[in-house]
Coordinates of C-alpha atoms (C1' of nucleotides) in Angstrom, one line a residue:
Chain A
X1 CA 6.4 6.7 7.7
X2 CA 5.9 10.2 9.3
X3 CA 5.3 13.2 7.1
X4 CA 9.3 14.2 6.1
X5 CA 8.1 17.6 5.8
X6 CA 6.8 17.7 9.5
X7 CA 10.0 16.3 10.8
X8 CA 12.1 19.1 8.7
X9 CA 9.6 21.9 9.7
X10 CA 8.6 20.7 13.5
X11 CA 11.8 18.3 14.4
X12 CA 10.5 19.1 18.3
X13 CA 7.4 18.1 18.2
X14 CA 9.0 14.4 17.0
X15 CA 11.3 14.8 19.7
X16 CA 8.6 15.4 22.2
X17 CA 6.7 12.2 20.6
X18 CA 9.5 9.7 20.6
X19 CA 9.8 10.9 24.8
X20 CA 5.8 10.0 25.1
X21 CA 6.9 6.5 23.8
X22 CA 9.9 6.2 26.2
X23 CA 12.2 6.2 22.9
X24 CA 15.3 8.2 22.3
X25 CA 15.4 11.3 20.3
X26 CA 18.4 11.0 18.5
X27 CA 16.6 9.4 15.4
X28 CA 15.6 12.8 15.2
X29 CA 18.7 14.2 14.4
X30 CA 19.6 10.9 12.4
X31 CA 16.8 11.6 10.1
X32 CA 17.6 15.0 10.0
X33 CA 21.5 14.8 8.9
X34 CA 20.3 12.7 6.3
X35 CA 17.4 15.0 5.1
X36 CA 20.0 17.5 4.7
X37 CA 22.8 14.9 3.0
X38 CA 20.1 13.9 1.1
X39 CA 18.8 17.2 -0.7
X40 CA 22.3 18.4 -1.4
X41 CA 23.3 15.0 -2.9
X42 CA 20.1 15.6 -5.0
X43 CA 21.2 19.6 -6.3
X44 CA 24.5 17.9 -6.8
X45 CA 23.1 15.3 -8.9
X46 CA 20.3 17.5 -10.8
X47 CA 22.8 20.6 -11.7
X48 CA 25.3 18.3 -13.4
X49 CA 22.2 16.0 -15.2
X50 CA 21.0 19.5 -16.5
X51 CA 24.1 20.4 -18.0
X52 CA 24.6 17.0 -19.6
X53 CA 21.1 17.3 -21.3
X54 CA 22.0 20.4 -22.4
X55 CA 25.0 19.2 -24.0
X56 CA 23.2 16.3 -25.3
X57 CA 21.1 18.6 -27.6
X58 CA 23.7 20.5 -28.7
X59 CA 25.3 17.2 -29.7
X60 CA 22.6 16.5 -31.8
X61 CA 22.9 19.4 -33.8
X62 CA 26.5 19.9 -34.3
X63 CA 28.5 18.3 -37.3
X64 CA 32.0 18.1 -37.6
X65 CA 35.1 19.4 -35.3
X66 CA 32.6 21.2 -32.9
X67 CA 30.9 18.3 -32.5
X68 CA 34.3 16.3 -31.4
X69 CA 34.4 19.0 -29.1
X70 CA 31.5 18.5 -27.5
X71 CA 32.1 14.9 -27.6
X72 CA 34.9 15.3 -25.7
X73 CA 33.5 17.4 -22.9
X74 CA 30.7 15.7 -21.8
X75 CA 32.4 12.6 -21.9
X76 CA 34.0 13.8 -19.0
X77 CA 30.5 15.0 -17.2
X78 CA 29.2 11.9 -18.2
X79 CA 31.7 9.9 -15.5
X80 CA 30.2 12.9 -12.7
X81 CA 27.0 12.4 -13.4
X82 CA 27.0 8.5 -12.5
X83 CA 28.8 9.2 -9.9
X84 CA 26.6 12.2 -8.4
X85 CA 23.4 9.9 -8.9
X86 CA 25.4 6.5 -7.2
X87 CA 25.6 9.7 -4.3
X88 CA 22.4 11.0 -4.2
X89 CA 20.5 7.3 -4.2
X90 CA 22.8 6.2 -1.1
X91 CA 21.8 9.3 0.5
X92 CA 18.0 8.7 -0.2
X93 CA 18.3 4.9 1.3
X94 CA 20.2 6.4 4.3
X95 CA 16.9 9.3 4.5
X96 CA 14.2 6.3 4.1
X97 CA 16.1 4.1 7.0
X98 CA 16.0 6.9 9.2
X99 CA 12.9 8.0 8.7
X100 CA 11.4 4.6 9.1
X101 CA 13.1 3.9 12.3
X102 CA 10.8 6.6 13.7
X103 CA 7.4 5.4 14.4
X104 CA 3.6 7.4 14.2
X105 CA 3.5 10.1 17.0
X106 CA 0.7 8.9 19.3
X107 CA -2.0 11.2 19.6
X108 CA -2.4 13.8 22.5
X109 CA -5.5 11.7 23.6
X110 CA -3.2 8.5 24.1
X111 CA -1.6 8.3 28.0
X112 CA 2.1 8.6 28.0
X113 CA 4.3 5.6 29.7
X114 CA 4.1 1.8 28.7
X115 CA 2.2 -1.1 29.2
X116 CA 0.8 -0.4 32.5
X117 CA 0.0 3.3 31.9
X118 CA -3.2 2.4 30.1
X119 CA -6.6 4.4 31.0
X120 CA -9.6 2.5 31.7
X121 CA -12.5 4.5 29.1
X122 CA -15.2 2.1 30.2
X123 CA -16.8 -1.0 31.8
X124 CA -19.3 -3.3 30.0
X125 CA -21.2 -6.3 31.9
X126 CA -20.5 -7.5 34.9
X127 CA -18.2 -10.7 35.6
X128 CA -19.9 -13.6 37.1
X129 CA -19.5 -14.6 40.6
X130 CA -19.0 -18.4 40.6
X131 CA -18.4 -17.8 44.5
X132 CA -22.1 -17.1 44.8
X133 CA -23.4 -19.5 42.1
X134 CA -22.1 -22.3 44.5
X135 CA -19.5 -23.7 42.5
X136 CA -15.9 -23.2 41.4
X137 CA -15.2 -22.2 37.3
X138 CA -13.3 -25.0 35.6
X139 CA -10.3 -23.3 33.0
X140 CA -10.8 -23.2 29.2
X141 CA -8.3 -26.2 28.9
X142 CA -10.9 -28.6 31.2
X143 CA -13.3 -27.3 29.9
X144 CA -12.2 -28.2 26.1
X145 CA -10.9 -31.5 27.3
X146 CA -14.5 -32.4 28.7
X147 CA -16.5 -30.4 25.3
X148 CA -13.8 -32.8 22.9
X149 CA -13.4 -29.1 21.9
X150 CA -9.5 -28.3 22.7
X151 CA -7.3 -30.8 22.0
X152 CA -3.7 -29.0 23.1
X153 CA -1.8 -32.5 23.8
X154 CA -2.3 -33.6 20.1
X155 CA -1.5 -30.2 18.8
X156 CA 2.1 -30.0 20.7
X157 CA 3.0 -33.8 19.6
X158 CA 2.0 -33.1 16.1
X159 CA 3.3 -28.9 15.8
X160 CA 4.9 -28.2 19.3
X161 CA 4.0 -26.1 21.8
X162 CA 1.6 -23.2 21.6
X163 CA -0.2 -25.4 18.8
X164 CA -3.8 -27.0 19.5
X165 CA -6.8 -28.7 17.6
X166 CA -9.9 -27.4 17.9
X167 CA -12.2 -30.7 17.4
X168 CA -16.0 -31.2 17.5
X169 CA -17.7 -28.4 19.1
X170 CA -14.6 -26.3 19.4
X171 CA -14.2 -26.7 15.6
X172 CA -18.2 -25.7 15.0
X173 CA -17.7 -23.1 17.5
X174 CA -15.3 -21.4 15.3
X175 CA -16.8 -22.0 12.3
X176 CA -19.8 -20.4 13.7
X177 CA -18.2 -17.4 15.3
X178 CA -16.6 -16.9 12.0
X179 CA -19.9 -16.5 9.7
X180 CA -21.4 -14.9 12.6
X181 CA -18.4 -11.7 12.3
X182 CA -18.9 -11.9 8.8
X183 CA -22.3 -11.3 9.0
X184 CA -22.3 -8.9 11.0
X185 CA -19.2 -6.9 8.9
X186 CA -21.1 -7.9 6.0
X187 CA -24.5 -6.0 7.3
X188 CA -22.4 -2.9 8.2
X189 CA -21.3 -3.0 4.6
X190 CA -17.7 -4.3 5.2
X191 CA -16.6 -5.7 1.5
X192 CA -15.5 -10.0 2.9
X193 CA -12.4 -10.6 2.3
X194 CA -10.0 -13.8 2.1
X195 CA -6.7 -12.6 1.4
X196 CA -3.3 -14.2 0.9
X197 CA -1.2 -14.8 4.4
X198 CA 2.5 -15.5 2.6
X199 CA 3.7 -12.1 1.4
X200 CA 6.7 -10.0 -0.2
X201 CA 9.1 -7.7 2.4
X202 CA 7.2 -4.6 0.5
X203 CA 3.7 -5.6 2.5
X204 CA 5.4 -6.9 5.9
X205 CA 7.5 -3.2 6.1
X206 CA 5.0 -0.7 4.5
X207 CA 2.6 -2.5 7.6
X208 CA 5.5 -1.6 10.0
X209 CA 5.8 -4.9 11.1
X210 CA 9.8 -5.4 10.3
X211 CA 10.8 -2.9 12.6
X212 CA 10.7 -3.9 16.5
X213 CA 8.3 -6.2 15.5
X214 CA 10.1 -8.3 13.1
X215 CA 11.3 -10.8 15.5
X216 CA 8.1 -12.1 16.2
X217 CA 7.5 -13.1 12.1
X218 CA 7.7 -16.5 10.4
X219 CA 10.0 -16.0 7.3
X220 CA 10.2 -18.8 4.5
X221 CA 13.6 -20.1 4.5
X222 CA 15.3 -19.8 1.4
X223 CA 12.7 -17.1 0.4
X224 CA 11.9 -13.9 0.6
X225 CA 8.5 -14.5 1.9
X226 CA 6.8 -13.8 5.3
X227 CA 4.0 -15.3 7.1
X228 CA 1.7 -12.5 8.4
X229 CA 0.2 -12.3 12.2
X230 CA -2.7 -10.1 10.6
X231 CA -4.1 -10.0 7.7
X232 CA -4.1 -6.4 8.4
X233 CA -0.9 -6.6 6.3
X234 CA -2.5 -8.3 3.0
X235 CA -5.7 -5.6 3.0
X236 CA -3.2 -2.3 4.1
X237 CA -1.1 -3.7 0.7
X238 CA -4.3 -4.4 -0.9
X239 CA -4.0 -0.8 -2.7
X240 CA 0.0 -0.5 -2.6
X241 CA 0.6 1.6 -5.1
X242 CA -2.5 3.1 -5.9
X243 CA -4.4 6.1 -6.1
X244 CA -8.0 6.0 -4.7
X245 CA -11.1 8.6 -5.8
X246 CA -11.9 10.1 -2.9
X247 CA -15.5 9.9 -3.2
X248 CA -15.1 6.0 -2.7
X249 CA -14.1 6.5 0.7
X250 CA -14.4 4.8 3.4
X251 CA -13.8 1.8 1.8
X252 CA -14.5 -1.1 4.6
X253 CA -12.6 -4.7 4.5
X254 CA -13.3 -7.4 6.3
X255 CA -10.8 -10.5 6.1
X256 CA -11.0 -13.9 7.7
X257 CA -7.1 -15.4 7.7
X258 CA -5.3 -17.6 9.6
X259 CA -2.3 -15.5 11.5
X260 CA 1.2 -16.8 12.4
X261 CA 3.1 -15.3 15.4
X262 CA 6.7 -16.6 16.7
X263 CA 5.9 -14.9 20.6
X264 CA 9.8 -14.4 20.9
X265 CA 10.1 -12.9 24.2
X266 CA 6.7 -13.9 25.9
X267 CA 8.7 -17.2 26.8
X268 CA 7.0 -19.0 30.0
X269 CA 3.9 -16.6 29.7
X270 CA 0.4 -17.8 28.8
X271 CA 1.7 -21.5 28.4
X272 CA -1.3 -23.0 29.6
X273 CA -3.9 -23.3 26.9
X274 CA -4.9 -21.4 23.7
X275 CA -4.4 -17.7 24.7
X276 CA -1.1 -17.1 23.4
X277 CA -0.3 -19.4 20.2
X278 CA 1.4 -19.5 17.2
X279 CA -1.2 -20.0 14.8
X280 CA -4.6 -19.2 14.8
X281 CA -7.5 -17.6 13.1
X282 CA -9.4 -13.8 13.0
X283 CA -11.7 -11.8 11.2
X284 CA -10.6 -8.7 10.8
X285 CA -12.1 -4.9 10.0
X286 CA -9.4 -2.8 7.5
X287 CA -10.6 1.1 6.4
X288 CA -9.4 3.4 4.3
X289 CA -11.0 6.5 5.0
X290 CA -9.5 10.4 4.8
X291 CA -7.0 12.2 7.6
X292 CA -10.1 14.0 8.9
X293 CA -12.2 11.3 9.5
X294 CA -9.8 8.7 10.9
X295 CA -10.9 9.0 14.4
X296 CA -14.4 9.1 13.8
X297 CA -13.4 6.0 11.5
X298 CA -11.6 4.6 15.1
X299 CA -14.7 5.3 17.1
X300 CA -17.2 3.0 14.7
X301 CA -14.5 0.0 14.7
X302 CA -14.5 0.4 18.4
X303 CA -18.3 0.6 18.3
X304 CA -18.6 -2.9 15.9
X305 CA -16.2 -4.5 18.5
X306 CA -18.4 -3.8 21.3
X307 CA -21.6 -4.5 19.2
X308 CA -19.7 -8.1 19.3
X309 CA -18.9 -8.8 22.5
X310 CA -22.3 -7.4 23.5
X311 CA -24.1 -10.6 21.6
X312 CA -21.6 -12.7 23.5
X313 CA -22.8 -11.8 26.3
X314 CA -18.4 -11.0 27.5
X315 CA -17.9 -8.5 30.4
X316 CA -15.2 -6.6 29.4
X317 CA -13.6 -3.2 29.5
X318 CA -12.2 -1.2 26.7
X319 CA -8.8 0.8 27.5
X320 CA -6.9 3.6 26.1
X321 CA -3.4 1.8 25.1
X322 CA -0.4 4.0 26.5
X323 CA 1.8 5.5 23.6
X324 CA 4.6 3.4 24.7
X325 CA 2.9 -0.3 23.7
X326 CA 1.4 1.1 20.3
X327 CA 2.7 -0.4 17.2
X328 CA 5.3 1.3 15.1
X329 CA 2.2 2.2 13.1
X330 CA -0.4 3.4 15.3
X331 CA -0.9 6.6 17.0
X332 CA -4.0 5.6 18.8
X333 CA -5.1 2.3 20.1
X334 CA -8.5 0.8 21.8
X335 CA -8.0 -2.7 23.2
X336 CA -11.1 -4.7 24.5
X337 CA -10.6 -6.9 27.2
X338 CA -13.1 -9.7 28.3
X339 CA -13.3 -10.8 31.7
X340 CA -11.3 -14.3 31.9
X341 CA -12.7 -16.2 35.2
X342 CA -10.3 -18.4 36.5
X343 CA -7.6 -15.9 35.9
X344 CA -9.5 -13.2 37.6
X345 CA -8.5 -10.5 35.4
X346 CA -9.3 -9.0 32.1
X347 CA -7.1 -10.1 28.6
X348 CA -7.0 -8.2 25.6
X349 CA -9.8 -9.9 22.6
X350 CA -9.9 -7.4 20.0
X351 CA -8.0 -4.5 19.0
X352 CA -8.4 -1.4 17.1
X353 CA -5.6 1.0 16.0
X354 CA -5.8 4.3 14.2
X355 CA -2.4 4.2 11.5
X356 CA -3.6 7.7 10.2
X357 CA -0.9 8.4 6.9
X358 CA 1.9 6.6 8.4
X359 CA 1.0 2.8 5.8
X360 CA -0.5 4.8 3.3
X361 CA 3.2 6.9 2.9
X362 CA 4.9 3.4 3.1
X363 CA 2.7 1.9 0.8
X364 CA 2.2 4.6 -1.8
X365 CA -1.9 4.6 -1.2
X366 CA -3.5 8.3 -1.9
X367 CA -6.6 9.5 -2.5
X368 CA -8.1 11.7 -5.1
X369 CA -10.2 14.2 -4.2
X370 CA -12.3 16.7 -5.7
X371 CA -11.1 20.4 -4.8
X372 CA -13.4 23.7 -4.7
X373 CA -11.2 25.4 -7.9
X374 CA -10.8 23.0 -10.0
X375 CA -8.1 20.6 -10.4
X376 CA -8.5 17.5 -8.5
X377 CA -5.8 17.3 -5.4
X378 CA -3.8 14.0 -4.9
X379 CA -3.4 13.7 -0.9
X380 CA -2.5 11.1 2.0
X381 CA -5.3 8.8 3.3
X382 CA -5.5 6.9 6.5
X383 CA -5.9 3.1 7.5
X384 CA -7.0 1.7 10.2
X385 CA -7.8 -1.5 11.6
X386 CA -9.8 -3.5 14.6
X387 CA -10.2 -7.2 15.4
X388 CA -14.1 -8.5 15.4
X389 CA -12.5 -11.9 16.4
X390 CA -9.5 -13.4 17.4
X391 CA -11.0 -17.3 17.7
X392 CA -8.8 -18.9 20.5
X393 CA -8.9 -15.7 23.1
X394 CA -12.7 -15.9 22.0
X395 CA -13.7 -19.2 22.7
X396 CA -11.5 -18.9 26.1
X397 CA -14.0 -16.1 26.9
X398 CA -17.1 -17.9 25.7
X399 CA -16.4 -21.2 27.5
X400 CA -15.1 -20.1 31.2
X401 CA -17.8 -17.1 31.2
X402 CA -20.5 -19.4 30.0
X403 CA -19.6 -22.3 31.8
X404 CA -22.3 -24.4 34.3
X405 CA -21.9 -26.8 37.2
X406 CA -21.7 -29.8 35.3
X407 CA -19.2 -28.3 32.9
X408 CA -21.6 -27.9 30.0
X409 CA -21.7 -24.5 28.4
X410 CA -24.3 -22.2 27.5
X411 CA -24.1 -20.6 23.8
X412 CA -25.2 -16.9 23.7
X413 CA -28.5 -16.6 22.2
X414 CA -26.8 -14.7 19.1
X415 CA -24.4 -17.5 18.1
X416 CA -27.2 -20.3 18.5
X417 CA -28.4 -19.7 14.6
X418 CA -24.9 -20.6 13.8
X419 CA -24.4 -23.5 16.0
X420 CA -27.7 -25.2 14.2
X421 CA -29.8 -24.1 17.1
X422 CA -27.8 -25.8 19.8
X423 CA -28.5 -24.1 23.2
X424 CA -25.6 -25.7 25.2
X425 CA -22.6 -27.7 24.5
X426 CA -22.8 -30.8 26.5
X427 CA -19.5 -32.7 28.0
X428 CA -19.0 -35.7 25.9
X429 CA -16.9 -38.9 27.2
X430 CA -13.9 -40.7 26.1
X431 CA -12.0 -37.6 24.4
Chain B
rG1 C1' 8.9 -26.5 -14.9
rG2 C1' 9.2 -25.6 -20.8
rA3 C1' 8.0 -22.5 -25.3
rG4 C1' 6.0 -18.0 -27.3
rG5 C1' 3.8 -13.2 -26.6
rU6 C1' 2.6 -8.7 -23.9
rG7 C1' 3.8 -4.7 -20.1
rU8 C1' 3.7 3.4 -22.3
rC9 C1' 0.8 9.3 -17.7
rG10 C1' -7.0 7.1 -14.3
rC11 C1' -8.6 3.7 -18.8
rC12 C1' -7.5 2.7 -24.1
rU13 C1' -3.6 3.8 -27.5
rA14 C1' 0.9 5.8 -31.0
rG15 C1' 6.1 5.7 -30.7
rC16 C1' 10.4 0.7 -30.2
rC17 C1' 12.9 -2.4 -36.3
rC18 C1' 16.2 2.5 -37.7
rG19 C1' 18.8 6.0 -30.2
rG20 C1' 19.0 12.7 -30.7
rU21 C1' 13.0 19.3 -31.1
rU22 C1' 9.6 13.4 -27.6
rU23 C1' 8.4 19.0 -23.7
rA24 C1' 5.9 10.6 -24.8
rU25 C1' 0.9 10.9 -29.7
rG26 C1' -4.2 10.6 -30.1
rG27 C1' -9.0 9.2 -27.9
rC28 C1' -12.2 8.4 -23.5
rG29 C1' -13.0 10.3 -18.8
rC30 C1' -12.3 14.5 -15.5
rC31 C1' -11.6 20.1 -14.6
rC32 C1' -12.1 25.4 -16.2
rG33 C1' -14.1 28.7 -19.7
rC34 C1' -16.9 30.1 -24.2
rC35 C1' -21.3 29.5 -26.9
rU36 C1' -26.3 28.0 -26.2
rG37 C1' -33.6 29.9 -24.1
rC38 C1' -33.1 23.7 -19.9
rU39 C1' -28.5 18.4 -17.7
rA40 C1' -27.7 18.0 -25.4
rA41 C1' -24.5 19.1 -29.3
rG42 C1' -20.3 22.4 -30.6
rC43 C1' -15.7 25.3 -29.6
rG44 C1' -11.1 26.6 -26.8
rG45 C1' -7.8 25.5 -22.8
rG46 C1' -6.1 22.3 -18.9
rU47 C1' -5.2 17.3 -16.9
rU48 C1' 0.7 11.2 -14.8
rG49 C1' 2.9 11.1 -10.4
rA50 C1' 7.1 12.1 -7.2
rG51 C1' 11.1 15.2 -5.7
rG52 C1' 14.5 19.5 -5.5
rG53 C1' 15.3 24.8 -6.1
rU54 C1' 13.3 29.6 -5.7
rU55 C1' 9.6 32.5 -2.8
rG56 C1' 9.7 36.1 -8.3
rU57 C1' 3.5 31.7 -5.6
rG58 C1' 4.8 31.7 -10.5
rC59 C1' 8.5 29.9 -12.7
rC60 C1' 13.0 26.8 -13.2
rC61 C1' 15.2 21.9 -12.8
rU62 C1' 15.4 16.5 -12.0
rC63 C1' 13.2 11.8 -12.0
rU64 C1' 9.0 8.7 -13.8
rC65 C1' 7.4 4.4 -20.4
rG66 C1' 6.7 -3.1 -15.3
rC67 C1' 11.5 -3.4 -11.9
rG68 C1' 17.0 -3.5 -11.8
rG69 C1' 21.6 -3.4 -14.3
rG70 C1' 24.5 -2.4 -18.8
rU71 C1' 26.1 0.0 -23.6
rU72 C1' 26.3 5.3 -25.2
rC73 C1' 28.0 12.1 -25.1
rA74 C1' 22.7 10.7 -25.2
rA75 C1' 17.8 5.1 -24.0
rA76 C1' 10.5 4.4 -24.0
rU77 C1' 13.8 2.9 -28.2
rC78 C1' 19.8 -1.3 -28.2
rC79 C1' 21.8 -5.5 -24.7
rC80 C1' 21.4 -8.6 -20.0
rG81 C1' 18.7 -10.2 -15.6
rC82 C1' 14.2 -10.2 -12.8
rC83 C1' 8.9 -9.7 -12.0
rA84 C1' 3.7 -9.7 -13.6
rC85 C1' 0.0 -11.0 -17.0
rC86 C1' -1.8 -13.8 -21.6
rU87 C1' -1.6 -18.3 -24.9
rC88 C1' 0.1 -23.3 -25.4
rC89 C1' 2.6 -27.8 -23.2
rG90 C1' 3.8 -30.5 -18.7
rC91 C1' 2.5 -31.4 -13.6
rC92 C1' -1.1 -31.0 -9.8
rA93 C1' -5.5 -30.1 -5.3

RNA sequence: GGAGGUGUCGCCUAGCCCGGUUUAUGGCGCCCGCCUGCUAAGCGGGUUGAGGGUUGUGCCCUCUCGCGGGUUCAAAUCCCGCCACCUCCGCCA
């Protein structure tokens, strides 16, 4: 949710934001109308309670015929009052839907336009040249067929498409890439994490993911339960309702959850192999931290992420993500994209995205904090979060960029302590 | 799933039977000040959070006792539903 009292005072600047998305401006107005509606409804409402309270003590003091009086007075104010407050909390709803319709202003930094309007910030290893090496890179899906690593036939007869095994190596390649994350989070002094994946509406919209988003959740039939595609949502709702001392900030999650996506709308793409799938696993960075440090916040995430895909040995790039393909939530976003071989072009690993205030207002999460005067002051804190690893996209990466002639794989030295020293993953027959 | 119990301002706690000076009591913690020849002890004051009004910047008002309804002129207090936790039983990995 955006700061009501920046939309009443600076309704432009909105305007101007919603443009830099390539979204309409009449939520602006919307929300407006219904601040308005919404604070007379609430004078309405509070004049006539005062008068009734008033009343109410008189009441309690009077005997006899005055009090039959009185009696009779405010049993008329009595049937304005309910119907004042049924008013004013019809008035708030329509306020909270319009104001939740309107998603985080991205920052100046982030390039105006949509998905193609990214900036490239910078360049990290260089891709191999199978060309030169003599011999022509076989895809993740051969390559996990002849590893018994993949196993996406199984996975569509038994779940449908977009559903895979990992088996043998694939499965300890996961397992190992896991620990490895954690380890590294852990070191960094990330808090680990293994948080719940079903939750209420309260954690799936305070996260901003039932706006545009909600088509691509799971929801429990019959219940009002979701499935999350992050467990960004289960650490943001972590401190729903809560106020945090300040001087415990940042405070640094790191989750390992599986993560359910329906990928309405990306019909017919990816539908090859394990890069876009319904289910699948990450380890995830979550951090509170104050307004005035978020970005510096944004730039360590970023800085883990590459620390990662450095000690996988990945080429990849990191982009600035345009303002029109952030989230509802975020106003700034740094993908990472590795360098996939035999599609020639880079795809999006890991993620970071800087929410600033805009869960913490949705999810009633403040901060404490000392002042100079005196009394503490109770104020909005940020969130943000950035993927260490997304497993299927990551094992893609591993096995076509580490891939040799006879279709074995080399395993980055960093990942061998957690693969019980193995240097390669050899083919193995009869998958 | 069944039975019983509990849910009060950061934490603990009084109030609930019997509705009305309750502006929710007290303690701890925290903040400010006083006192004090050291970071102790003591004393005084402040301290839930959210929203609206006013711009007199200090004050006024409303909401907030797990959540939602209801009864009533009036609800922390009475009634109904839901949720969470605890104890016991059942079932289960």
């Amino acid at each position: 949710m955006i700061d009501p009292r920046l939309l009443r005072e600076e309704p432009d600047l909105i305007r101007a934001a919603q443009e830099k998305r390539g979204l309409s401006g009449s939520v602006v107005d919307r929300a407006l109308e219904a601040d308005a509606a919404r604070r007379a409804a609430i004078a309405d409402f509070e004049h006539l309670r005062a008068e009734q309270k008033q009343l109410g003590k008189l009441i309690a003091k009077a005997t006899g015929e005055e009090k039959v009086d009185l009696l009779a007075r405010t049993k008329r104010l009595a049937a304005d009052v309910k119907t004042a407050e049924a008013t004013q909390s019809e008035a708030e709803q329509d306020w909270r839907d319009a104001l939740y319709a309107i998603p985080n202003p991205a920052a100046d930094e982030s390039p105006a336009g949509g998905e193609d309007d990214y900036v490239v910030l910078s360049e990290h290893g260089t891709p191999r040249d199978f060309e030169a090496e003599g011999f022509e890179p076989r895809d993740h899906v051969e390559l996990g067929r002849i590893l018994g690593a993949i196993d996406v036939e199984r996975g569509a007869k038994v779940s449908g498409s977009r559903f895979y095994y990992l088996t043998g190596a694939g499965a300890d390649l996961e397992l190992a890439l896991v620990n490895m994350a954690m380890d590294q989070a852990r070191s960094a002094g990330f808090i680990t994490m293994i948080p719940p994946t079903l939750v209420k509406p309260r954690a799936m919209e305070g996260t901003g993911f039932l706006g545009q988003a909600a088509d691509d959740v799971y929801r429990i039939e019959g219940q009002d339960t979701y499935l999350v595609g992050t467990s960004e949502v289960p650490l943001a709702a972590y401190h729903s309702d809560e106020i945090l001392d300040g001087d415990t900030l940042p405070r640094r999650y790191v989750a390992f959850s599986p993560c359910y996506r329906k990928e309405a709308g990306s019909h017919g793409k990816d539908t090859r192999g394990i890069i876009r799938v319904h289910w699948f696993d990450k380890v995830e960075m979550f951090s509170y931290t104050t307004l005035e440090e978020a970005s510096a916040e944004h730039e360590r995430l970023l800085g883990w992420e590459r620390e990662w895909l450095d000690k996988l040995e990945l080429a990849y790039r990191v982009i600035d993500v345009a303002a029109g393909d952030l989230g509802l939530s975020a106003k700034r976003k740094f993908d990472c994209e590795a360098w996939v071989p035999t599609q020639g072009r880079y795809r999006e690993l890991t993620s970071t995205s800087n929410c600033t205030d805009f869960q913490t207002r949705r999810l009633d999460i403040r901060g404490r904090f000392a002042t100079e005067g005196g009394q503490p002051e109770v104020k909005p804190i940020a969130t943000l979060n950035g993927t260490l690893v997304a497993i299927p996209r990551t094992i893609v990466a591993i096995l076509e960029t580490h891939q040799q002639a006879d279709g074995s794989v080399r395993i980055p030295e960093a990942l061998r302590p957690y693969l019980q020293g193995r240097e390669v993953l050899e083919p193995v027959s009869g998958a």
